C-alpha atoms as a printed R data frame, in Angstrom:
   type eleno elety resid chain resno       x       y      z
1  ATOM     1    CA   MET     A     1  22.909  18.179 13.519
2  ATOM     2    CA   LYS     A     2  21.972  14.640 14.516
3  ATOM     3    CA   VAL     A     3  18.297  13.703 14.598
4  ATOM     4    CA   LEU     A     4  17.083  11.074 17.077
5  ATOM     5    CA   VAL     A     5  13.749   9.437 16.263
6  ATOM     6    CA   PRO     A     6  12.218   7.047 18.816
7  ATOM     7    CA   VAL     A     7   9.824   4.495 17.313
8  ATOM     8    CA   LYS     A     8   7.367   2.105 18.904
9  ATOM     9    CA   ARG     A     9   5.770  -1.115 17.751
10 ATOM    10    CA   VAL     A    10   1.977  -1.090 18.132
11 ATOM    11    CA   VAL     A    11  -0.953  -3.284 17.132
12 ATOM    12    CA   ASP     A    12  -1.562  -2.762 13.411
13 ATOM    13    CA   ALA     A    13  -4.308  -0.188 12.796
14 ATOM    14    CA   ASN     A    14  -6.092  -2.598 10.428
15 ATOM    15    CA   VAL     A    15  -6.426  -5.314 13.094
16 ATOM    16    CA   LYS     A    16  -9.533  -5.569 15.244
17 ATOM    17    CA   VAL     A    17  -8.374  -5.289 18.857
18 ATOM    18    CA   ARG     A    18  -9.618  -8.037 21.184
19 ATOM    19    CA   VAL     A    19  -9.843  -7.820 24.959
20 ATOM    20    CA   LYS     A    20  -8.859 -10.862 27.034
21 ATOM    21    CA   ALA     A    21 -11.783 -12.908 28.365
22 ATOM    22    CA   ASP     A    22 -11.133 -11.732 31.930
23 ATOM    23    CA   GLY     A    23 -11.109  -8.086 30.768
24 ATOM    24    CA   SER     A    24  -7.628  -7.491 32.177
25 ATOM    25    CA   ALA     A    25  -5.815  -6.406 28.999
26 ATOM    26    CA   VAL     A    26  -5.676  -6.450 25.217
27 ATOM    27    CA   GLU     A    27  -5.039  -9.860 23.632
28 ATOM    28    CA   LEU     A    28  -1.596  -9.671 22.001
29 ATOM    29    CA   ALA     A    29  -1.021 -13.324 21.066
30 ATOM    30    CA   ASN     A    30  -0.883 -13.782 17.267
31 ATOM    31    CA   VAL     A    31  -1.666 -10.109 16.629
32 ATOM    32    CA   LYS     A    32  -0.054  -8.312 13.694
33 ATOM    33    CA   THR     A    33   2.055  -5.352 14.778
34 ATOM    34    CA   ALA     A    34   3.501  -2.402 12.900
35 ATOM    35    CA   MET     A    35   5.416   0.798 13.492
36 ATOM    36    CA   ASN     A    36   3.322   3.522 15.103
37 ATOM    37    CA   PRO     A    37   1.993   5.616 12.176
38 ATOM    38    CA   PHE     A    38   3.011   8.849 13.907
39 ATOM    39    CA   ASP     A    39   6.542   7.488 14.282
40 ATOM    40    CA   GLU     A    40   6.601   6.787 10.537
41 ATOM    41    CA   ILE     A    41   5.817  10.465  9.966
42 ATOM    42    CA   ALA     A    42   8.684  11.439 12.286
43 ATOM    43    CA   VAL     A    43  11.112   9.205 10.357
44 ATOM    44    CA   GLU     A    44   9.951  10.708  7.064
45 ATOM    45    CA   GLU     A    45  10.464  14.227  8.431
46 ATOM    46    CA   ALA     A    46  13.962  13.309  9.631
47 ATOM    47    CA   ILE     A    47  14.759  12.080  6.114
48 ATOM    48    CA   ARG     A    48  13.479  15.372  4.673
49 ATOM    49    CA   LEU     A    49  15.737  17.291  7.069
50 ATOM    50    CA   LYS     A    50  18.731  15.230  5.951
51 ATOM    51    CA   GLU     A    51  17.906  15.673  2.262
52 ATOM    52    CA   ALA     A    52  17.591  19.444  2.829
53 ATOM    53    CA   GLY     A    53  21.068  19.504  4.367
54 ATOM    54    CA   LYS     A    54  19.800  20.444  7.828
55 ATOM    55    CA   ALA     A    55  20.765  17.110  9.439
56 ATOM    56    CA   GLU     A    56  23.942  15.066  9.109
57 ATOM    57    CA   GLU     A    57  22.792  11.836 10.713
58 ATOM    58    CA   ILE     A    58  19.500  10.119 11.567
59 ATOM    59    CA   ILE     A    59  19.392   7.725 14.502
60 ATOM    60    CA   VAL     A    60  16.261   5.612 15.009
61 ATOM    61    CA   VAL     A    61  15.840   3.819 18.341
62 ATOM    62    CA   SER     A    62  13.332   1.380 19.767
63 ATOM    63    CA   ILE     A    63  13.169  -0.485 23.050
64 ATOM    64    CA   GLY     A    64  11.689  -3.939 23.254
65 ATOM    65    CA   PRO     A    65  12.115  -7.510 22.088
66 ATOM    66    CA   GLN     A    66  14.091  -8.412 18.959
67 ATOM    67    CA   GLN     A    67  10.924  -8.138 16.828
68 ATOM    68    CA   ALA     A    68  10.600  -4.461 17.764
């Protein structure tokens, strides 16, 4: 079995989120980002499946800029 795990880059949970002055969106300039913590759990579970012999291959995908 192959396991596909989608992951997303999000604003780091330890960073205080700031709203733009005009209130239109979250300020993302110079903000530290990290993998979504729930996605990290999914990757760990996929690794457990592979170690248990229930998965042959793990494929992790993300869509976005090169930094993603």
